Coordinates of C-alpha atoms in Angstrom, one line a residue:
M1 CA 32.1 -16.0 23.1
H2 CA 29.3 -13.5 22.7
T3 CA 30.1 -10.6 20.4
P4 CA 28.1 -7.5 21.3
L5 CA 25.9 -6.0 18.6
T6 CA 27.1 -3.0 16.9
W7 CA 25.1 0.3 16.9
R8 CA 24.7 0.0 13.2
E9 CA 22.9 -3.3 13.6
K10 CA 20.8 -2.1 16.6
I11 CA 19.7 1.0 14.6
G12 CA 19.4 -1.1 11.4
Y13 CA 16.9 -3.4 13.2
G14 CA 15.0 -0.5 14.8
V15 CA 14.3 1.6 11.7
A16 CA 11.8 -1.0 10.2
D17 CA 9.4 -0.4 13.1
M18 CA 9.1 3.2 12.0
G19 CA 7.9 1.8 8.7
F20 CA 5.5 -0.6 10.4
N21 CA 4.0 2.4 12.3
F22 CA 3.4 4.2 9.0
Y23 CA 0.7 1.6 8.7
W24 CA -0.2 0.6 12.3
T25 CA -0.7 4.1 13.6
N26 CA -2.8 5.1 10.6
I27 CA -5.0 2.0 11.3
A28 CA -5.2 2.6 15.0
T29 CA -5.8 6.3 14.9
F30 CA -7.6 7.1 11.6
L31 CA -9.1 3.9 10.0
L32 CA -12.4 3.9 12.0
I33 CA -13.1 7.6 11.5
F34 CA -12.0 7.2 7.8
Y35 CA -14.7 4.5 7.4
T36 CA -17.4 6.4 9.1
D37 CA -16.8 10.0 8.0
V38 CA -15.1 9.6 4.6
F39 CA -15.7 6.1 3.1
G40 CA -19.3 6.3 4.2
I41 CA -20.4 3.3 6.3
S42 CA -22.0 3.3 9.7
A43 CA -20.1 3.1 12.9
A44 CA -21.7 -0.2 13.7
A45 CA -20.9 -1.7 10.3
A46 CA -17.3 -0.4 10.4
A47 CA -16.7 -1.7 13.9
S48 CA -18.2 -5.1 13.1
M49 CA -16.0 -5.3 9.9
V50 CA -12.8 -4.3 11.8
F51 CA -13.7 -6.8 14.6
T52 CA -14.4 -9.7 12.1
I53 CA -11.2 -9.0 10.1
K54 CA -9.0 -8.7 13.2
I55 CA -10.3 -12.1 14.5
A56 CA -9.8 -13.8 11.1
N57 CA -6.4 -12.3 10.6
A58 CA -5.4 -13.2 14.2
F59 CA -5.9 -16.9 13.4
T60 CA -3.4 -16.6 10.5
D61 CA -0.7 -15.5 12.8
P62 CA 0.3 -19.0 14.1
L63 CA 0.4 -20.2 10.5
I64 CA 2.7 -17.4 9.4
G65 CA 4.9 -17.9 12.5
A66 CA 5.1 -21.7 11.7
A67 CA 6.1 -20.9 8.1
A68 CA 8.7 -18.4 9.2
D69 CA 10.2 -20.9 11.7
R70 CA 10.5 -23.4 8.9
T71 CA 11.9 -21.0 6.2
V72 CA 15.5 -21.8 5.2
T73 CA 17.4 -19.4 3.0
C74 CA 21.0 -18.2 2.7
H75 CA 19.8 -15.0 4.3
G76 CA 18.3 -16.7 7.4
K77 CA 14.7 -17.5 8.4
F78 CA 13.2 -14.1 9.1
R79 CA 15.2 -11.4 7.2
P80 CA 14.0 -12.4 3.7
Y81 CA 10.4 -11.5 4.5
L82 CA 11.6 -7.9 4.7
I83 CA 12.3 -7.8 1.0
W84 CA 9.6 -10.2 -0.2
L85 CA 6.5 -8.4 1.0
P86 CA 6.9 -4.6 1.2
V87 CA 5.3 -4.0 -2.3
P88 CA 2.3 -6.2 -1.8
L89 CA 1.7 -4.5 1.6
A90 CA 1.9 -1.0 0.1
C91 CA -0.6 -2.0 -2.7
A92 CA -3.0 -3.5 -0.2
A93 CA -2.9 -0.4 1.9
L94 CA -3.6 1.8 -1.1
L95 CA -6.7 -0.3 -1.9
T96 CA -7.9 -0.2 1.7
Y97 CA -7.9 3.6 1.7
T98 CA -9.6 3.8 -1.7
T99 CA -13.3 4.7 -1.8
P100 CA -15.0 3.1 -4.8
D101 CA -18.2 4.3 -6.4
L102 CA -20.3 1.5 -5.2
S103 CA -23.6 0.9 -3.4
S104 CA -23.5 0.7 0.4
G105 CA -23.4 -3.1 0.2
G106 CA -20.6 -3.0 -2.4
K107 CA -18.6 -0.6 -0.3
L108 CA -18.9 -2.9 2.7
A109 CA -17.7 -5.9 0.6
W110 CA -14.8 -3.8 -0.6
A111 CA -13.9 -2.8 2.9
Y112 CA -13.9 -6.4 4.1
G113 CA -11.8 -7.6 1.2
T114 CA -9.2 -4.9 1.1
Y115 CA -8.7 -4.6 4.9
L116 CA -8.3 -8.4 5.2
L117 CA -5.7 -8.3 2.4
M118 CA -3.8 -5.5 4.0
M119 CA -3.7 -7.1 7.4
V120 CA -2.6 -10.5 6.1
C121 CA 0.3 -8.8 4.1
Y122 CA 1.2 -6.8 7.3
T123 CA 1.3 -9.9 9.4
C124 CA 3.4 -11.8 6.8
I125 CA 6.2 -9.3 7.2
N126 CA 5.7 -8.1 10.8
I127 CA 5.8 -11.5 12.5
P128 CA 9.2 -12.5 11.0
Y129 CA 10.4 -9.0 11.9
N130 CA 9.3 -9.5 15.5
A131 CA 11.0 -12.9 15.6
L132 CA 14.2 -11.4 14.3
S133 CA 14.7 -9.5 17.6
G134 CA 14.9 -12.9 19.4
V135 CA 17.7 -14.2 17.2
L136 CA 20.0 -11.2 17.0
S137 CA 21.4 -11.8 20.5
A138 CA 21.0 -14.2 23.4
D139 CA 21.8 -11.5 26.0
P140 CA 18.6 -10.3 27.9
Q141 CA 20.0 -6.8 28.5
E142 CA 21.1 -6.4 24.9
R143 CA 17.6 -7.5 23.8
A144 CA 16.2 -4.8 26.0
T145 CA 18.4 -2.3 24.3
V146 CA 17.5 -3.5 20.8
N147 CA 13.8 -3.3 21.5
S148 CA 14.2 0.0 23.2
L149 CA 15.8 1.5 20.1
R150 CA 13.1 -0.2 18.0
F151 CA 10.3 1.4 19.8
I152 CA 12.0 4.8 19.8
F153 CA 11.8 4.5 16.0
A154 CA 8.2 3.1 16.3
F155 CA 7.0 6.1 18.4
A156 CA 8.8 8.5 16.1
G157 CA 7.0 6.9 13.1
G158 CA 3.7 7.2 15.0
T159 CA 4.4 10.8 15.8
L160 CA 5.1 11.6 12.2
V161 CA 2.0 9.8 11.0
T162 CA -0.4 11.5 13.4
A163 CA 1.1 14.9 12.9
A164 CA 1.5 14.7 9.1
T165 CA -1.4 12.6 7.9
P166 CA -4.3 15.1 8.2
A167 CA -2.1 17.7 6.4
L168 CA -1.1 15.3 3.7
V169 CA -4.8 14.3 3.1
R170 CA -5.7 18.0 2.6
W171 CA -2.6 18.8 0.5
L172 CA -2.6 15.7 -1.8
G173 CA -6.4 15.6 -2.1
G174 CA -6.8 19.3 -2.9
G175 CA -10.1 19.3 -1.1
N176 CA -11.0 15.8 -2.1
E177 CA -10.7 13.7 1.1
Q178 CA -11.2 10.4 -0.7
L179 CA -8.3 11.1 -3.1
G180 CA -6.2 12.6 -0.3
W181 CA -6.4 9.4 1.8
Q182 CA -5.6 7.2 -1.2
L183 CA -2.4 9.2 -2.1
T184 CA -1.4 9.6 1.5
M185 CA -1.3 5.9 2.1
L186 CA 0.6 5.4 -1.1
A187 CA 3.3 7.8 0.2
W188 CA 3.5 6.1 3.5
G189 CA 3.8 2.7 1.8
V190 CA 6.7 3.8 -0.4
L191 CA 8.6 5.2 2.7
A192 CA 7.9 2.0 4.7
S193 CA 9.2 -0.2 2.0
A194 CA 12.6 1.6 1.9
L195 CA 13.0 1.2 5.7
F196 CA 12.2 -2.6 5.5
V197 CA 15.0 -3.0 2.9
L198 CA 17.4 -1.1 5.2
T199 CA 16.8 -3.5 8.0
F200 CA 17.3 -6.5 5.7
L201 CA 20.7 -5.1 4.7
N202 CA 22.0 -4.2 8.2
T203 CA 21.1 -7.2 10.4
R204 CA 22.2 -10.8 10.9
E205 CA 20.6 -13.8 12.5
R206 CA 22.8 -15.5 15.2
I207 CA 20.6 -17.9 17.1
A208 CA 19.2 -21.0 15.4
P209 CA 17.1 -23.9 16.7
P210 CA 18.9 -27.1 17.8
T211 CA 20.3 -28.7 14.7
A212 CA 18.3 -31.9 15.1
Q213 CA 15.0 -30.2 15.8
K214 CA 12.1 -31.3 13.6
T215 CA 8.7 -30.5 15.0
K216 CA 5.1 -30.2 13.8
V217 CA 3.0 -27.1 14.1
W218 CA 0.8 -28.7 16.7
Q219 CA 3.9 -29.5 18.8
D220 CA 4.9 -25.8 18.8
L221 CA 1.4 -24.8 19.8
R222 CA 1.3 -27.4 22.6
D223 CA 4.7 -26.2 23.9
L224 CA 3.3 -22.6 24.1
S225 CA 0.2 -23.7 25.9
Q226 CA 2.4 -25.3 28.5
N227 CA 4.7 -22.3 28.8
R228 CA 3.5 -20.5 31.8
P229 CA 5.4 -17.2 31.3
W230 CA 4.3 -17.1 27.7
M231 CA 0.7 -17.6 28.6
V232 CA 0.9 -14.7 31.0
M233 CA 2.4 -12.5 28.3
F234 CA -0.4 -13.6 25.9
F235 CA -3.1 -12.3 28.2
L236 CA -1.0 -9.3 29.1
A237 CA -0.7 -8.3 25.4
L238 CA -4.4 -8.8 25.0
I239 CA -5.3 -6.5 27.9
I240 CA -2.7 -3.8 27.2
M241 CA -3.8 -3.6 23.5
I242 CA -7.4 -3.1 24.5
T243 CA -6.3 -0.3 26.9
I244 CA -4.2 1.5 24.3
T245 CA -6.6 1.1 21.4
L246 CA -9.6 2.4 23.3
R247 CA -7.8 5.7 24.0
T248 CA -6.1 6.0 20.6
T249 CA -9.1 5.3 18.5
S250 CA -11.5 7.4 20.7
A251 CA -9.2 10.4 20.7
A252 CA -10.3 11.6 17.2
Y253 CA -13.9 11.4 18.3
Y254 CA -13.1 13.1 21.6
F255 CA -11.6 16.2 20.1
K256 CA -14.2 16.4 17.2
Y257 CA -17.4 15.9 19.3
V258 CA -16.6 16.5 22.9
V259 CA -13.9 19.3 22.9
G260 CA -15.1 20.7 19.6
R261 CA -11.6 21.2 18.3
P262 CA -10.6 18.4 16.0
E263 CA -7.4 20.2 15.0
L264 CA -6.0 19.4 18.4
M265 CA -5.5 15.7 17.3
Q266 CA -2.5 16.8 15.2
G267 CA -0.7 17.6 18.5
F268 CA -2.4 15.2 21.0
V269 CA -1.3 11.8 19.6
P270 CA 2.2 13.1 18.7
A271 CA 2.6 14.4 22.2
Y272 CA 2.0 10.8 23.4
M273 CA 4.3 9.4 20.8
I274 CA 7.2 11.7 21.7
S275 CA 6.9 11.1 25.4
A276 CA 6.5 7.3 24.8
A277 CA 9.8 7.4 22.8
A278 CA 11.4 9.1 25.7
G279 CA 10.0 6.4 28.0
A280 CA 11.2 3.6 25.6
A281 CA 14.7 5.1 25.7
L282 CA 14.8 4.7 29.5
T283 CA 14.0 0.9 29.3
P284 CA 17.6 -0.4 29.3
F285 CA 18.4 1.8 32.3
L286 CA 15.2 0.8 34.2
T287 CA 15.8 -3.0 33.6
R288 CA 19.3 -2.7 35.1
F289 CA 17.8 -1.8 38.5
I290 CA 14.2 -3.2 38.4
D291 CA 13.1 -6.7 37.6
K292 CA 11.0 -6.9 34.4
K293 CA 8.0 -8.3 36.1
Q294 CA 8.0 -5.6 38.8
L295 CA 8.6 -2.8 36.2
M296 CA 5.6 -3.9 34.1
M297 CA 3.4 -3.9 37.2
L298 CA 4.5 -0.4 38.1
L299 CA 4.0 0.9 34.5
M300 CA 0.4 -0.5 34.2
S301 CA -0.6 0.8 37.7
A302 CA 0.5 4.3 36.7
T303 CA -1.4 3.9 33.4
A304 CA -4.6 3.1 35.3
L305 CA -4.2 6.2 37.6
L306 CA -3.6 8.5 34.6
S307 CA -6.5 7.1 32.6
L308 CA -8.8 7.6 35.6
A309 CA -7.6 11.2 36.1
F310 CA -8.7 11.9 32.5
F311 CA -12.3 11.4 33.5
F312 CA -12.2 14.6 35.6
V313 CA -10.8 16.8 32.9
G314 CA -13.1 19.6 31.6
R315 CA -13.6 20.0 27.9
D316 CA -11.9 23.4 28.1
Q317 CA -8.8 22.2 30.1
V318 CA -6.7 21.6 27.0
E319 CA -3.4 22.0 28.8
L320 CA -4.4 19.3 31.4
M321 CA -5.4 17.0 28.6
F322 CA -2.0 17.3 27.0
A323 CA -0.2 17.0 30.4
L324 CA -2.0 13.7 31.2
Q325 CA -1.3 12.4 27.6
I326 CA 2.4 13.2 27.9
A327 CA 2.5 11.5 31.3
T328 CA 0.7 8.4 29.9
G329 CA 3.2 8.2 27.1
L330 CA 6.2 8.3 29.5
V331 CA 4.8 5.4 31.6
L332 CA 3.6 3.3 28.6
G333 CA 6.8 4.0 26.5
P334 CA 8.9 1.3 28.3
K335 CA 6.0 -1.2 28.1
S336 CA 6.6 -2.1 24.4
P337 CA 10.3 -2.8 24.5
L338 CA 9.9 -4.5 27.8
A339 CA 7.2 -6.8 26.5
F340 CA 9.1 -7.8 23.4
S341 CA 12.2 -8.6 25.3
M342 CA 10.1 -10.7 27.6
Y343 CA 8.7 -12.6 24.6
A344 CA 12.2 -13.5 23.6
D345 CA 12.9 -14.6 27.2
T346 CA 9.9 -17.0 27.0
A347 CA 11.3 -18.5 23.8
D348 CA 14.5 -19.2 25.7
Y349 CA 12.5 -20.7 28.5
N350 CA 10.7 -22.9 26.1
E351 CA 13.9 -24.2 24.6
W352 CA 15.4 -24.7 28.0
R353 CA 12.3 -26.7 29.2
T354 CA 11.6 -28.8 26.0
G355 CA 14.7 -28.7 24.0
R356 CA 12.7 -27.2 21.1
R357 CA 12.8 -23.6 19.9
A358 CA 10.0 -21.8 17.9
T359 CA 10.9 -18.1 17.9
A360 CA 8.5 -16.9 15.2
M361 CA 5.6 -19.0 16.6
T362 CA 6.3 -17.4 20.0
F363 CA 6.0 -13.9 18.6
A364 CA 3.2 -14.8 16.2
A365 CA 1.0 -16.1 19.0
A366 CA 1.8 -12.9 20.9
T367 CA 0.7 -10.8 17.9
F368 CA -2.5 -12.9 17.8
S369 CA -3.3 -11.7 21.3
Q370 CA -2.6 -8.1 20.3
K371 CA -4.9 -8.3 17.3
L372 CA -7.6 -9.9 19.4
G373 CA -7.2 -7.0 21.9
T374 CA -7.5 -4.4 19.1
A375 CA -10.6 -6.2 17.8
V376 CA -12.2 -6.3 21.2
A377 CA -11.5 -2.6 21.7
V378 CA -13.0 -1.6 18.4
A379 CA -16.0 -3.8 19.1
V380 CA -16.5 -2.1 22.5
I381 CA -16.4 1.3 20.8
G382 CA -18.8 0.3 18.1
W383 CA -21.2 -1.3 20.6
L384 CA -21.1 1.7 22.9
F385 CA -21.6 4.2 20.1
T386 CA -24.6 2.3 18.8
R387 CA -26.1 2.0 22.2
L388 CA -25.7 5.7 22.9
G389 CA -26.9 6.9 19.4
Y390 CA -23.7 8.1 17.7
V391 CA -24.4 9.7 14.3
A392 CA -21.4 10.8 12.1
N393 CA -20.8 14.5 11.4
V394 CA -23.5 15.9 13.6
A395 CA -23.6 17.3 17.1
Q396 CA -23.6 14.3 19.5
S397 CA -26.2 13.7 22.3
S398 CA -25.1 14.0 25.9
G399 CA -25.1 10.2 26.2
S400 CA -22.9 9.8 23.2
Q401 CA -20.4 12.4 24.5
A402 CA -20.3 10.7 27.9
G403 CA -19.5 7.4 26.2
I404 CA -16.6 9.0 24.3
V405 CA -15.2 10.3 27.6
W406 CA -15.6 6.8 29.3
L407 CA -13.6 5.3 26.4
M408 CA -10.8 7.8 27.1
S409 CA -10.7 7.3 30.9
L410 CA -12.7 4.8 33.0
I411 CA -12.8 1.8 30.7
P412 CA -9.0 1.8 29.8
A413 CA -8.2 2.4 33.5
A414 CA -10.1 -0.8 34.4
F415 CA -8.2 -2.8 31.7
A416 CA -4.9 -1.4 32.9
L417 CA -5.6 -2.8 36.4
L418 CA -6.4 -6.2 34.9
A419 CA -2.9 -6.1 33.3
V420 CA -1.4 -5.6 36.7
A421 CA -3.3 -8.6 38.1
A422 CA -2.1 -10.8 35.2
M423 CA 1.6 -10.1 36.0
F424 CA 1.3 -11.7 39.4
F425 CA 1.4 -15.1 37.6
Y426 CA 4.6 -14.4 35.6
N427 CA 7.5 -16.5 37.0
L428 CA 10.6 -15.5 35.1
D429 CA 12.8 -13.3 37.2
N430 CA 16.3 -12.0 36.3
A431 CA 18.1 -14.7 38.4
R432 CA 16.2 -17.5 36.6
L433 CA 17.0 -16.0 33.2
V434 CA 20.7 -16.0 33.9
Q435 CA 20.5 -19.7 34.9
I436 CA 18.5 -20.5 31.7
Q437 CA 21.1 -18.8 29.5
A438 CA 23.9 -20.6 31.2
D439 CA 22.2 -24.0 30.8
L440 CA 21.5 -23.4 27.1
A441 CA 25.1 -22.3 26.4
A442 CA 26.3 -25.4 28.2
R443 CA 24.1 -27.7 26.1
K444 CA 25.4 -26.1 22.8
T445 CA 29.0 -26.5 24.0
S446 CA 28.5 -30.2 24.8

């Protein structure tokens, strides 16, 4: 008989995602502008580097997922990674945000090496963590609750990072931005490590693959390629990550060069994070009354409309900018817990269809698409900036300013509509999931 998860375990699982956002939000919001305006490389070089590393790192995701699925310890398959890798990840982040006294070519080589190291370490701990949500419980509604709590912590972490990081850089650096960024990332790394250990101590893995299962990595990949709902989720994650990264990464440039008030960034992204946390908190309530597929389509349709509306906002209409940002957070907030609960559903579907389960591989391949989406978004930004003549730390041309506005509005609106179109092909509704769970339970009983 299914034993409901305790609140201690639900919260214990969720707190780690606050730690992950001490890294992820810094990367998504500040890394590109750190490279161009502090580290000292061109926008084109920075964008090309980020794109290349994201692509290279994305291809490591299935390997890490396969390794996690095949890990056997007394603490489970996925939990041990939460205590094996926090220190290497913190050290890699410290190096990434260090500015060495090197030539321009040497700096670029340093950026490539340290950023790749940080992203590989991040992946090695994040993929097992994602997979852990799929083995805490078999109940779809309970999964929605767990992931909802997780993303409340994630958005809280993102809010804290975007609000505190600029101030920490100034305070810890004492006027030296290079030192400030280095020490700030060290502080975030120490805090994240403590949260990862808390999750390890307060969770338990309950769902295991069939006892006789022995599969090769290629078999896991073939199963995923034939898993229609997972394929839809793969493309959905790709498109949504492009949408979000375009707006998040462009926001720092928007307030610095279009609005002329860079200090507003300290409130703009936190406003999104707080409202997104509120939206995430509503996810279990929404999924009780709206099918997951229909809910995702409604959320992305609203995102497209709100992004489009941002195109018509004047540079002096700060209140309207913040109002649209808050509304965008509310409609995108449920997207993350909804998507991750759907990934777990596709893992169940795969086991039901093939008799084989590869939970970490399922989430790893999803993470692959998210990283690919981030890489595409950064490449679009770098390409557009180069075409329109962006030059760091000077007044921008009218063309460059227009491009920044497009990246905050029209372009993400188009990608959000693509996400709606992708969901038409998703074929797991609530009734089918209930039948799948019943069939899986019957197999294990027999």
